[in-house]
Every structure is written in C-alpha cells, then in structure tokens.
Amino acid sequence: MATGLSKESTSNQDFLRRLPAKNRILGSDWLIPYTQKISTHRIQVLIDEALEEVRREIRKQNTWLDPQKKIMATLDAELAKGLQRVINVTGIPLHTNLGRAPLGDAVLQAILEVTKGYSNLEYDLLEGQRGSRHTHVEEPLRAITGASGAMVVNNNAAAVYLMLVALAKGKEVIISRGELVEIGGSFRIPDVMQQSGAILHEVGSTNKTHLADYEAAINENTAMILKVHQSNFRMRGFTSAPPLESLRTLAQKHQILLGVDLGSGVMIDLTKYGVLDEPTVPYYIDAGMDIVTFSGDKLLGGPQAGLVVGREDLIAKLKKHPMARALRVDKMTLAGLHATLSLYLDGKAMQEIPLLAMLSQSQEVLRARCEHLATQLQGVGEVTVRSVSSFVGGGSAPDQGLPSYVVAISLHEHLDAFARCLRQRRPAVVGVISHNAYHMDPRTLFPEQEEELIRAVLSCAKDSGYANF
Ligand SMILES: *Cc1c(COP(=O)(O)O)cnc(C)c1O
C-alpha cells in the first residue's frame, strides 16, 4: 500500500487528502433526507463504498471529483431499489410493470381485518373443526360466473399449469397454431404444456384453424381441446376459428374436455367503455366450456391470483392434485379476492374497483382533469392538452386505444433528464415520452395524488434546467 501511494503524483495525493472524513459527511445537511429513509448502518456502508469508488476514480483520472455527487447518486440508487409507491401517469390502468390492478379501500379494509389478527382461514366455525381455505371464494365465484366449481391459485400461469397437470398429464391437448401465445416473455403455452407433462398437439395454421383440423387431431389419447385467448395480440385479415358452439359439440361427441385460458377475467361487458373483444367469463361458462382459467389482477381488478372455474368434478381433481398445495394462495389474497368479488355481487364494481372506475371515466372528465392540471403547470416549458389513444395494458384489448387526453410538456433537450428526475422522486412518477413531450394521462392518476404530482413536476422542471417561472 505504501509503495502504491508513493507512486502517485503529488496532485493526486492532494486530491485524496482533500476528501472529507466519513464523520464529517455524516453531519452534512444534504444527507438528512436520506437518513429518514435509509438505516444509519446502511448509509455508512454506502458512504464507504462511494468514497472508495471516488478514490479509485481520482487515482485513475488524476482529477478532483466531488464526493457529495457520488454519494448522492449511490444513495439515490439505493432508494430506487425497494418496492415502493409510484404515481402512474402512463394512462395504462393494467400496467404489468407497475403492479397491474390497484386495490380499492373496501378490499384493503378486508385484507387488514382478516390479517391483523387470526381468521377462519381453514376452520369451519359452524362445526368447530378443520375447514378448507378454498370455500371462502368458491361461493361468490360460482354466483358470478355461473360455474358449478371454482378454485384459486397463485396466478393464471399456475392455474393453466394445474389444469393441464391434473387433467391431461401424459395425454394430448389440441391447440390451434394461432393460439400458442407468449405472455410477458416468460409464460409460453408450449413451455407450460411441456412442464405439465401434457402433450401438445398443434393444429391448423397461424391465421386459420377449422373444425375439421380439430376433429382430425382427436385420437384415443386426447384429453382436451384448449382455447387460449389472444390476450396481447390480435390477428386481422383472413383469419378463422370455429365457433365455440361447434367445438363444444365436437368435444362432447368424442368425450374430451374443452378448456379455455382466458387470461383477463372480465366479468362485466366493457364494450361500452371501449374495451372490445374481451368476452366475459360468464359468457364462456354459458357457452358450455368445461374449465376456464384467468387472472385475478387483470380486468377483474383484484389481487394477484389465478382463478379456475368450471365443472365441479374437474375442479375437485385440481384441488386434490399434489401440486395444488405448492400453488395455493395466502389469507391476504383470499381476503382481497373475496372483497373484490363481493363488490361484483353487490353491483358496486364499476364505482369501487379502481381499475373499472378508471376505464369508465368519460372523455369529458379526462379532458377537464387535464385542463385543471395544465393551468397549475403554466411556465413549465410549453404545456398543452393533447388528445391521444391510451391502452388498457396487462394483456387486454391489445390493439385498440381508448380515446383519452394527456397533459403534454415540451422541454426540448431536457426531456430525458426531466423524466429521470420524476422517476427518482419519492413517490416516483412514471409517465410517457411521446412526440417530443412528456405525456401525463390523468386516467391512472388518483385525485388525491394530483398535488404530489404538481409538486414533483415543478421541482423536476427546475432541476432539469428548464423552467420559465
Ligand atoms: C396474462 C395471461 C397469462 C398469465 O397470467 P398471470 O396471472 O400473469 O400468471 C396466461 N395466459 C393468458 C392468455 C394471459 O393473458
């Protein structure tokens, strides 16, 4: 070490000596905001790391480096790590990266009530003996969907897997080539099928699959025909698939199962709100499907979960399968899901499920909210209200935009720095850069977040060097 130092230029040694001691840094005013959010021990570790990095850079570059800048960058990176609140102004209500469906007050209240103390999670209060965790949401799911059986697992990927492993392991499952879907880069129907031990039997072509294709594929080892909803893409042009009714008849004739991986579990027809081509779960049950799987946190608007509804005898097989235990949900999910389903049964879903309330906001309301925001942001670059097309997200209605409005802030070359500053705020703000402007869509902004958003925008406009106020 001593020989290493002696090789350094005198200026280098001066720079290194000028670096403040850790104790002096710990007393700095600029550190106070961090000390409120990061533990003292962790701050000390991070300051040590940052100082070491600054020393290395000084030796390498032979120039003075400001340690405060480096330390702040290190601490900012630490703050960005933990799971935390984000103000979503992307306008995408089912943003998978931002946690999909937000939960409303009634649902949070139910989770709090059930999990704060003990609950009858697996206890039958009438009989005073062991019960089943499945019973809690079974009844409301049956009532809403019309199915005779229902079950809940960790997510829809788990639901599809359990359905296949319990009902089709070692047997063939027929799927149209147009439905071998990949969702979010890690869920692929052929891969899940392989893991389950079911044998994929592809039929038809990418754009057209006929009833005769399905029929020709059926043999004595066929367990199921599986329909997979084209959640995150749509096919246009010359396409065709047999109507559900004829698939139903075919499956019945050959005594095989007809299953659907629906992805988004929409319960109420949302066509009038502009969400097209997303048939409801009750529609599929009514059309005679044996088993249907979907997510709890997509268009249903609840917590992450995988829901399976369909014939009671099939659901019973899923519940008994050894994998069911590995895929089961906890009491928080069950409490949240139960409360979400109750809102549907009570006719309060459109108002009280935040996701559905967001989707049903009228264009006039969105425009008025934009104008209100815009007046409070005057002076931050050029602020305008633009009409745009926003998306539902989360593998729902992928190709069709909802007419919407955004507040657009033009900041010229400062745009990226502005967006970065907003992401690093607490709470973080995530919007969209589009057409040389920062777009903020009020559809996904909760009214109680408006003040925070305005403060963040004003502060970041200043920080990124652009504000004419
Ligand atoms: C979203 C989706 C899945 C995966 O659901 P998760 O709840 O995210 O596990 C599977 N299949 C389809 C068709 C989907 O849309």
Coordinates of C-alpha atoms and ligand atoms in Angstrom, one line a residue:
M1 CA 0.0 0.0 0.0
A2 CA 2.8 2.4 1.0
T3 CA 4.7 1.8 -2.2
G4 CA 1.5 2.2 -4.2
L5 CA 0.9 5.6 -2.7
S6 CA 4.4 6.8 -3.3
K7 CA 4.0 6.2 -7.0
E8 CA 1.1 8.7 -7.1
S9 CA 1.6 12.2 -8.3
T10 CA 1.5 14.9 -5.7
S11 CA -1.7 16.4 -7.1
N12 CA -3.3 13.0 -6.8
Q13 CA -2.3 12.7 -3.2
D14 CA -3.6 16.2 -2.5
F15 CA -7.0 15.3 -4.0
L16 CA -7.2 12.1 -1.9
R17 CA -6.3 14.1 1.2
R18 CA -8.9 16.6 0.4
L19 CA -11.7 14.0 0.6
P20 CA -13.8 14.6 3.8
A21 CA -13.8 12.0 6.5
K22 CA -16.9 9.9 6.8
N23 CA -17.9 11.5 10.1
R24 CA -17.9 14.9 8.6
I25 CA -20.1 13.7 5.7
L26 CA -22.5 12.1 8.2
G27 CA -23.1 15.5 9.7
S28 CA -24.0 17.2 6.4
D29 CA -27.3 18.8 5.9
W30 CA -27.8 17.3 2.4
L31 CA -27.7 13.9 4.0
I32 CA -30.8 14.5 6.2
P33 CA -33.5 13.5 3.6
Y34 CA -31.7 10.1 3.1
T35 CA -31.4 9.4 6.8
Q36 CA -35.2 9.5 7.1
K37 CA -35.5 6.7 4.6
I38 CA -32.3 4.5 4.9
S39 CA -31.0 2.9 8.0
T40 CA -27.9 4.5 9.6
H41 CA -25.9 1.4 9.2
R42 CA -26.7 1.1 5.5
I43 CA -25.9 4.8 4.9
Q44 CA -22.5 4.3 6.5
V45 CA -21.8 1.2 4.3
L46 CA -22.9 3.1 1.2
I47 CA -20.8 6.2 2.0
D48 CA -17.8 3.9 2.4
E49 CA -18.5 2.3 -0.9
A50 CA -18.9 5.7 -2.6
L51 CA -15.7 7.1 -1.1
E52 CA -13.8 4.0 -2.2
E53 CA -15.1 4.5 -5.7
V54 CA -14.2 8.2 -5.7
R55 CA -10.6 7.3 -4.6
R56 CA -10.3 4.8 -7.4
E57 CA -11.5 7.3 -10.0
I58 CA -9.2 10.0 -8.7
R59 CA -6.2 7.7 -9.0
K60 CA -7.3 6.7 -12.5
Q61 CA -8.2 10.1 -13.9
N62 CA -5.8 12.4 -11.9
T63 CA -8.6 14.9 -11.4
W64 CA -10.6 16.1 -8.5
L65 CA -14.0 14.5 -8.1
D66 CA -16.9 15.8 -5.9
P67 CA -17.6 13.1 -3.3
Q68 CA -21.0 14.5 -2.5
K69 CA -22.2 14.0 -6.0
K70 CA -21.1 10.4 -6.0
I71 CA -22.6 9.7 -2.5
M72 CA -25.9 11.2 -3.5
A73 CA -26.0 9.1 -6.7
T74 CA -25.3 5.9 -4.6
L75 CA -28.0 6.8 -2.1
D76 CA -30.5 7.6 -4.9
A77 CA -29.8 4.3 -6.4
E78 CA -30.5 2.6 -3.0
L79 CA -33.8 4.5 -2.7
A80 CA -34.9 3.3 -6.1
K81 CA -34.4 -0.3 -5.1
G82 CA -37.1 -1.1 -2.6
L83 CA -40.7 -1.8 -3.5
Q84 CA -42.5 1.5 -3.3
R85 CA -45.4 3.7 -4.3
V86 CA -45.4 5.0 -7.9
I87 CA -47.7 7.7 -9.3
N88 CA -48.8 6.2 -12.7
V89 CA -49.5 8.8 -15.3
T90 CA -48.9 6.5 -18.3
G91 CA -52.7 6.2 -18.6
I92 CA -52.3 2.4 -18.8
P93 CA -54.5 1.1 -16.0
L94 CA -53.2 -2.5 -16.1
H95 CA -49.5 -1.7 -16.3
T96 CA -47.9 -5.0 -15.5
N97 CA -44.6 -3.4 -14.6
L98 CA -46.4 -1.0 -12.2
G99 CA -48.3 -3.8 -10.4
R100 CA -51.4 -4.3 -12.5
A101 CA -54.7 -3.6 -10.8
P102 CA -54.6 -1.2 -7.8
L103 CA -56.8 -2.2 -4.9
G104 CA -59.6 -0.1 -3.5
D105 CA -60.5 0.9 0.1
A106 CA -63.1 -1.8 0.6
V107 CA -60.6 -4.5 -0.4
L108 CA -57.7 -3.1 1.6
Q109 CA -60.0 -2.9 4.6
A110 CA -61.0 -6.5 4.3
I111 CA -57.3 -7.6 4.0
L112 CA -56.4 -5.6 7.1
E113 CA -59.3 -7.0 9.1
V114 CA -58.6 -10.6 8.2
T115 CA -54.8 -10.5 8.5
K116 CA -54.3 -8.2 11.5
G117 CA -55.3 -11.0 13.9
Y118 CA -56.5 -14.5 13.3
S119 CA -59.1 -15.7 10.9
N120 CA -61.1 -18.8 10.0
L121 CA -58.8 -19.5 7.0
E122 CA -59.0 -23.2 7.4
Y123 CA -61.5 -23.5 10.2
D124 CA -65.2 -24.3 10.0
L125 CA -66.9 -22.0 12.5
L126 CA -70.2 -23.9 12.3
E127 CA -68.8 -27.3 13.0
G128 CA -65.9 -26.2 15.2
Q129 CA -63.4 -28.3 13.1
R130 CA -60.9 -28.1 10.3
G131 CA -62.3 -26.4 7.2
S132 CA -60.9 -25.6 3.7
R133 CA -59.3 -22.4 2.5
H134 CA -61.0 -23.0 -0.8
T135 CA -64.5 -22.4 0.5
H136 CA -64.2 -18.7 1.0
V137 CA -64.3 -17.5 -2.6
E138 CA -65.9 -20.6 -4.1
E139 CA -69.5 -19.4 -3.5
P140 CA -69.1 -15.9 -4.9
L141 CA -67.2 -17.2 -7.9
R142 CA -69.9 -19.7 -8.7
A143 CA -72.6 -17.0 -8.2
I144 CA -70.8 -14.5 -10.6
T145 CA -69.7 -16.9 -13.3
G146 CA -72.5 -19.5 -13.2
A147 CA -69.9 -22.3 -13.0
S148 CA -70.5 -25.3 -10.6
G149 CA -67.0 -25.3 -9.3
A150 CA -64.3 -22.8 -8.6
M151 CA -60.8 -22.6 -7.2
V152 CA -58.0 -20.1 -6.6
V153 CA -54.2 -20.5 -7.1
N154 CA -51.2 -18.1 -7.1
N155 CA -51.7 -16.7 -10.7
N156 CA -53.1 -17.6 -14.0
A157 CA -49.8 -19.3 -15.1
A158 CA -50.3 -21.6 -12.1
A159 CA -53.9 -22.1 -13.0
V160 CA -53.1 -23.2 -16.5
Y161 CA -50.3 -25.5 -15.3
L162 CA -52.5 -27.1 -12.6
M163 CA -55.4 -27.6 -15.1
L164 CA -53.0 -29.4 -17.5
V165 CA -51.1 -31.4 -15.0
A166 CA -54.3 -32.6 -13.2
L167 CA -56.4 -33.3 -16.3
A168 CA -54.1 -34.0 -19.2
K169 CA -50.7 -35.3 -17.9
G170 CA -49.4 -37.9 -20.4
K171 CA -52.3 -37.2 -22.8
E172 CA -52.7 -34.9 -25.8
V173 CA -54.1 -31.4 -25.7
I174 CA -55.1 -29.9 -29.0
I175 CA -54.4 -26.2 -29.6
S176 CA -54.7 -24.0 -32.7
R177 CA -51.3 -22.8 -34.1
G178 CA -52.8 -19.3 -33.8
E179 CA -53.1 -19.6 -30.0
L180 CA -49.6 -20.7 -28.9
V181 CA -49.3 -17.5 -27.0
E182 CA -46.4 -15.9 -25.2
I183 CA -47.3 -13.5 -22.4
G184 CA -44.8 -11.1 -20.9
G185 CA -41.7 -13.1 -22.1
S186 CA -41.9 -15.9 -19.5
F187 CA -45.3 -17.5 -20.0
R188 CA -45.4 -19.6 -23.1
I189 CA -48.2 -22.1 -23.7
P190 CA -45.9 -24.7 -25.3
D191 CA -43.4 -24.5 -22.4
V192 CA -46.1 -24.7 -19.7
M193 CA -47.6 -27.6 -21.5
Q194 CA -44.3 -29.4 -21.5
Q195 CA -43.7 -28.8 -17.8
S196 CA -47.1 -30.2 -17.0
G197 CA -46.4 -33.4 -18.9
A198 CA -49.3 -32.9 -21.3
I199 CA -48.5 -33.5 -25.0
L200 CA -49.1 -30.5 -27.3
H201 CA -50.9 -31.4 -30.4
E202 CA -50.9 -28.3 -32.7
V203 CA -53.5 -27.9 -35.4
G204 CA -54.4 -25.5 -38.2
S205 CA -52.2 -22.6 -39.4
T206 CA -51.3 -19.3 -37.8
N207 CA -54.3 -17.5 -39.2
K208 CA -56.9 -20.2 -39.9
T209 CA -57.9 -23.2 -37.9
H210 CA -61.0 -25.1 -38.9
L211 CA -63.3 -27.5 -37.1
A212 CA -62.1 -30.3 -39.3
D213 CA -58.5 -29.7 -38.1
Y214 CA -59.5 -30.2 -34.5
E215 CA -61.6 -33.3 -35.5
A216 CA -58.8 -34.9 -37.4
A217 CA -56.4 -34.5 -34.4
I218 CA -58.6 -36.3 -31.9
N219 CA -57.4 -39.8 -31.0
E220 CA -57.8 -42.2 -28.1
N221 CA -55.1 -40.4 -26.2
T222 CA -56.7 -36.9 -26.5
A223 CA -57.7 -35.3 -23.2
M224 CA -58.6 -31.8 -24.1
I225 CA -59.1 -29.1 -26.7
L226 CA -57.6 -25.9 -25.2
K227 CA -58.6 -22.4 -26.4
V228 CA -56.1 -19.7 -25.5
H229 CA -57.3 -16.1 -25.6
Q230 CA -55.1 -14.0 -27.9
S231 CA -54.6 -11.6 -24.9
N232 CA -51.7 -9.5 -26.1
F233 CA -52.2 -9.5 -29.8
R234 CA -54.9 -9.6 -32.4
M235 CA -55.0 -11.1 -35.9
R236 CA -56.5 -9.1 -38.7
G237 CA -57.3 -10.0 -42.3
F238 CA -58.1 -13.5 -43.4
T239 CA -58.5 -15.4 -40.1
S240 CA -60.9 -18.0 -38.9
A241 CA -61.6 -20.2 -35.9
P242 CA -64.6 -22.4 -35.4
P243 CA -67.4 -21.0 -33.2
L244 CA -67.3 -22.2 -29.6
E245 CA -70.6 -24.0 -30.1
S246 CA -69.2 -26.3 -32.7
L247 CA -66.1 -27.0 -30.6
R248 CA -68.5 -27.8 -27.7
T249 CA -70.4 -30.3 -29.9
L250 CA -67.2 -31.9 -31.1
A251 CA -65.7 -32.3 -27.6
Q252 CA -69.0 -33.8 -26.4
K253 CA -69.1 -36.2 -29.3
H254 CA -65.6 -37.5 -28.5
Q255 CA -66.0 -37.2 -24.7
I256 CA -63.0 -34.9 -24.3
L257 CA -62.7 -31.7 -22.3
L258 CA -63.0 -28.2 -23.7
G259 CA -60.8 -25.7 -21.7
V260 CA -60.1 -22.0 -22.1
D261 CA -57.1 -20.0 -20.9
L262 CA -58.9 -16.7 -20.9
G263 CA -56.1 -14.5 -19.4
S264 CA -58.0 -11.5 -18.4
G265 CA -61.0 -12.3 -16.3
V266 CA -63.5 -9.7 -17.3
M267 CA -66.9 -10.2 -15.6
I268 CA -68.8 -7.2 -16.8
D269 CA -69.1 -6.5 -20.6
L270 CA -66.9 -3.4 -21.0
T271 CA -67.7 -2.8 -24.7
K272 CA -69.5 0.5 -24.0
Y273 CA -66.3 1.8 -22.3
G274 CA -64.3 1.0 -25.5
V275 CA -62.8 -2.3 -24.3
L276 CA -63.7 -4.6 -27.2
D277 CA -63.1 -8.3 -28.0
E278 CA -62.8 -9.3 -24.3
P279 CA -65.6 -11.8 -23.8
T280 CA -66.7 -12.3 -20.2
V281 CA -66.1 -15.4 -18.0
P282 CA -69.9 -15.9 -17.6
Y283 CA -70.2 -15.9 -21.4
Y284 CA -67.7 -18.8 -21.7
I285 CA -69.3 -20.8 -18.9
D286 CA -72.7 -20.2 -20.5
A287 CA -71.2 -21.4 -23.8
G288 CA -70.6 -24.8 -22.1
M289 CA -66.8 -24.7 -21.5
D290 CA -65.7 -27.4 -19.1
I291 CA -63.0 -25.3 -17.4
V292 CA -61.8 -21.7 -17.7
T293 CA -58.7 -20.0 -16.2
F294 CA -58.0 -16.3 -15.7
S295 CA -56.0 -13.8 -13.6
G296 CA -57.3 -12.0 -10.5
D297 CA -55.3 -8.8 -11.2
K298 CA -56.1 -8.1 -14.8
L299 CA -59.6 -6.9 -15.8
L300 CA -61.2 -8.5 -12.7
G301 CA -59.4 -5.7 -10.8
G302 CA -58.4 -7.7 -7.7
P303 CA -55.2 -9.0 -6.1
Q304 CA -52.7 -11.3 -8.0
A305 CA -54.4 -14.7 -8.2
G306 CA -55.2 -17.4 -10.7
L307 CA -58.9 -18.4 -10.9
V308 CA -60.2 -21.7 -12.2
V309 CA -63.9 -22.1 -12.8
G310 CA -65.9 -24.9 -14.4
R311 CA -67.3 -28.3 -13.8
E312 CA -67.3 -29.2 -10.1
D313 CA -65.9 -32.8 -10.7
L314 CA -62.9 -31.3 -12.6
I315 CA -62.2 -28.6 -10.0
A316 CA -62.3 -31.4 -7.4
K317 CA -59.4 -33.2 -9.2
L318 CA -57.4 -29.9 -9.3
K319 CA -57.9 -29.4 -5.6
K320 CA -56.7 -33.0 -4.8
H321 CA -53.6 -32.8 -7.0
P322 CA -50.4 -32.7 -5.0
M323 CA -49.3 -29.5 -6.9
A324 CA -52.3 -27.6 -5.5
R325 CA -50.5 -27.1 -2.2
A326 CA -47.5 -25.6 -3.9
L327 CA -49.6 -23.2 -5.8
R328 CA -52.0 -22.1 -3.1
V329 CA -52.7 -18.6 -2.1
D330 CA -52.4 -17.0 1.3
K331 CA -55.0 -15.3 3.5
M332 CA -54.2 -11.8 2.2
T333 CA -55.1 -12.8 -1.3
L334 CA -58.2 -14.7 -0.3
A335 CA -59.4 -11.7 1.8
G336 CA -58.8 -9.3 -1.1
L337 CA -60.3 -11.5 -3.6
H338 CA -63.4 -12.2 -1.5
A339 CA -63.9 -8.5 -1.0
T340 CA -63.4 -7.8 -4.8
L341 CA -66.0 -10.5 -5.7
S342 CA -68.4 -9.1 -3.2
L343 CA -68.3 -5.7 -5.0
Y344 CA -69.4 -7.5 -8.2
L345 CA -72.2 -9.3 -6.4
D346 CA -73.4 -6.0 -4.7
G347 CA -73.4 -4.2 -8.1
K348 CA -70.7 -1.8 -6.9
A349 CA -67.8 -3.0 -9.1
M350 CA -67.9 -0.2 -11.7
Q351 CA -67.6 2.5 -9.0
E352 CA -65.5 0.9 -6.3
I353 CA -63.0 -1.2 -8.2
P354 CA -60.3 1.4 -9.1
L355 CA -59.5 -0.3 -12.4
L356 CA -63.1 -0.3 -13.6
A357 CA -63.6 3.3 -12.4
M358 CA -60.5 4.3 -14.4
L359 CA -61.8 2.6 -17.5
S360 CA -65.2 4.2 -17.3
Q361 CA -64.1 7.8 -16.9
S362 CA -65.7 9.8 -19.7
Q363 CA -63.6 11.7 -22.2
E364 CA -65.1 15.0 -20.9
V365 CA -63.9 14.2 -17.4
L366 CA -60.4 13.3 -18.5
R367 CA -60.2 16.5 -20.6
A368 CA -61.3 18.6 -17.7
R369 CA -58.8 17.0 -15.4
C370 CA -56.1 17.7 -18.0
E371 CA -57.0 21.3 -18.2
H372 CA -57.0 21.7 -14.5
L373 CA -53.5 20.2 -14.3
A374 CA -52.3 22.2 -17.2
T375 CA -53.3 25.6 -15.6
Q376 CA -51.3 24.7 -12.5
L377 CA -48.2 23.8 -14.5
Q378 CA -48.0 27.0 -16.6
G379 CA -44.5 28.1 -17.0
V380 CA -43.1 24.6 -17.1
G381 CA -41.9 24.5 -20.7
E382 CA -44.8 24.6 -23.1
V383 CA -47.9 22.9 -21.6
T384 CA -50.7 21.7 -23.8
V385 CA -53.6 19.3 -23.6
R386 CA -53.5 16.7 -26.4
S387 CA -55.9 14.0 -27.4
V388 CA -54.4 10.6 -27.5
S389 CA -55.3 6.9 -27.6
S390 CA -54.4 5.1 -24.4
F391 CA -54.2 1.4 -23.8
V392 CA -55.7 -0.9 -21.2
G393 CA -52.5 -2.9 -20.8
G394 CA -51.9 -6.2 -18.9
G395 CA -52.7 -8.4 -21.9
S396 CA -56.1 -7.0 -22.6
A397 CA -57.6 -5.3 -25.7
P398 CA -54.1 -5.0 -27.2
D399 CA -54.7 -3.3 -30.4
Q400 CA -57.4 -0.8 -29.6
G401 CA -56.8 2.5 -27.9
L402 CA -59.2 4.2 -25.6
P403 CA -59.7 7.8 -26.6
S404 CA -58.1 9.9 -23.9
Y405 CA -56.4 13.2 -23.1
V406 CA -53.0 14.0 -21.8
V407 CA -51.1 17.0 -20.4
A408 CA -48.1 17.3 -22.7
I409 CA -45.0 19.1 -21.5
S410 CA -42.4 20.1 -24.1
L411 CA -39.0 20.6 -22.6
H412 CA -36.8 20.2 -25.7
E413 CA -33.4 18.7 -24.9
H414 CA -34.3 18.5 -21.2
L415 CA -36.9 15.8 -21.6
D416 CA -34.8 12.8 -20.6
A417 CA -33.4 14.5 -17.5
F418 CA -36.9 15.6 -16.5
A419 CA -38.3 12.0 -16.9
R420 CA -35.4 10.6 -14.9
C421 CA -35.8 13.2 -12.1
L422 CA -39.5 12.2 -11.9
R423 CA -38.7 8.6 -11.6
Q424 CA -36.3 9.3 -8.8
R425 CA -38.8 11.4 -6.7
R426 CA -40.5 9.9 -3.7
P427 CA -43.1 8.9 -4.6
A428 CA -41.7 8.2 -8.1
V429 CA -43.7 9.5 -11.1
V430 CA -43.8 7.4 -14.3
G431 CA -45.2 9.0 -17.5
V432 CA -44.6 8.6 -21.2
I433 CA -42.3 10.4 -23.6
S434 CA -44.0 10.7 -26.9
H435 CA -43.8 13.2 -29.8
N436 CA -41.0 15.2 -28.1
A437 CA -43.0 15.8 -25.0
Y438 CA -43.7 14.3 -21.6
H439 CA -47.2 12.9 -21.5
M440 CA -49.2 12.7 -18.3
D441 CA -52.6 10.9 -18.6
P442 CA -55.0 11.6 -15.7
R443 CA -56.9 8.3 -16.3
T444 CA -54.5 6.4 -14.0
L445 CA -53.9 9.4 -11.6
F446 CA -55.8 9.2 -8.3
P447 CA -57.4 12.6 -7.5
E448 CA -55.5 12.5 -4.1
Q449 CA -52.2 12.3 -6.0
E450 CA -52.7 15.5 -8.0
E451 CA -51.0 17.8 -5.5
E452 CA -48.0 15.5 -5.2
L453 CA -47.7 15.3 -9.0
I454 CA -47.8 19.0 -9.5
R455 CA -45.1 19.5 -6.8
A456 CA -42.9 16.8 -8.5
V457 CA -43.3 18.3 -11.9
L458 CA -42.5 21.8 -10.8
S459 CA -39.4 20.7 -8.9
C460 CA -38.1 18.5 -11.7
A461 CA -38.6 21.1 -14.3
K462 CA -36.3 23.4 -12.2
D463 CA -33.8 20.6 -11.6
S464 CA -33.5 19.6 -15.2
G465 CA -32.7 23.2 -16.1
Y466 CA -36.0 24.2 -17.7
A467 CA -38.5 26.4 -16.2
N468 CA -39.5 29.9 -17.2
F469 CA -41.1 30.7 -13.8
Ligands
LIG1 C1 -51.9 -13.0 -18.6 C2 -52.1 -14.3 -19.1 C3 -51.5 -15.4 -18.6 C4 -50.6 -15.3 -17.3 O1 -51.4 -14.9 -16.3 P1 -50.6 -14.4 -14.9 O2 -51.8 -14.1 -14.0 O3 -49.8 -13.2 -15.2 O4 -49.8 -15.6 -14.4 C5 -51.7 -16.6 -19.1 N1 -52.5 -16.8 -20.2 C6 -53.1 -15.7 -20.8 C7 -53.9 -16.0 -22.1 C8 -52.9 -14.5 -20.3 O5 -53.5 -13.4 -20.9

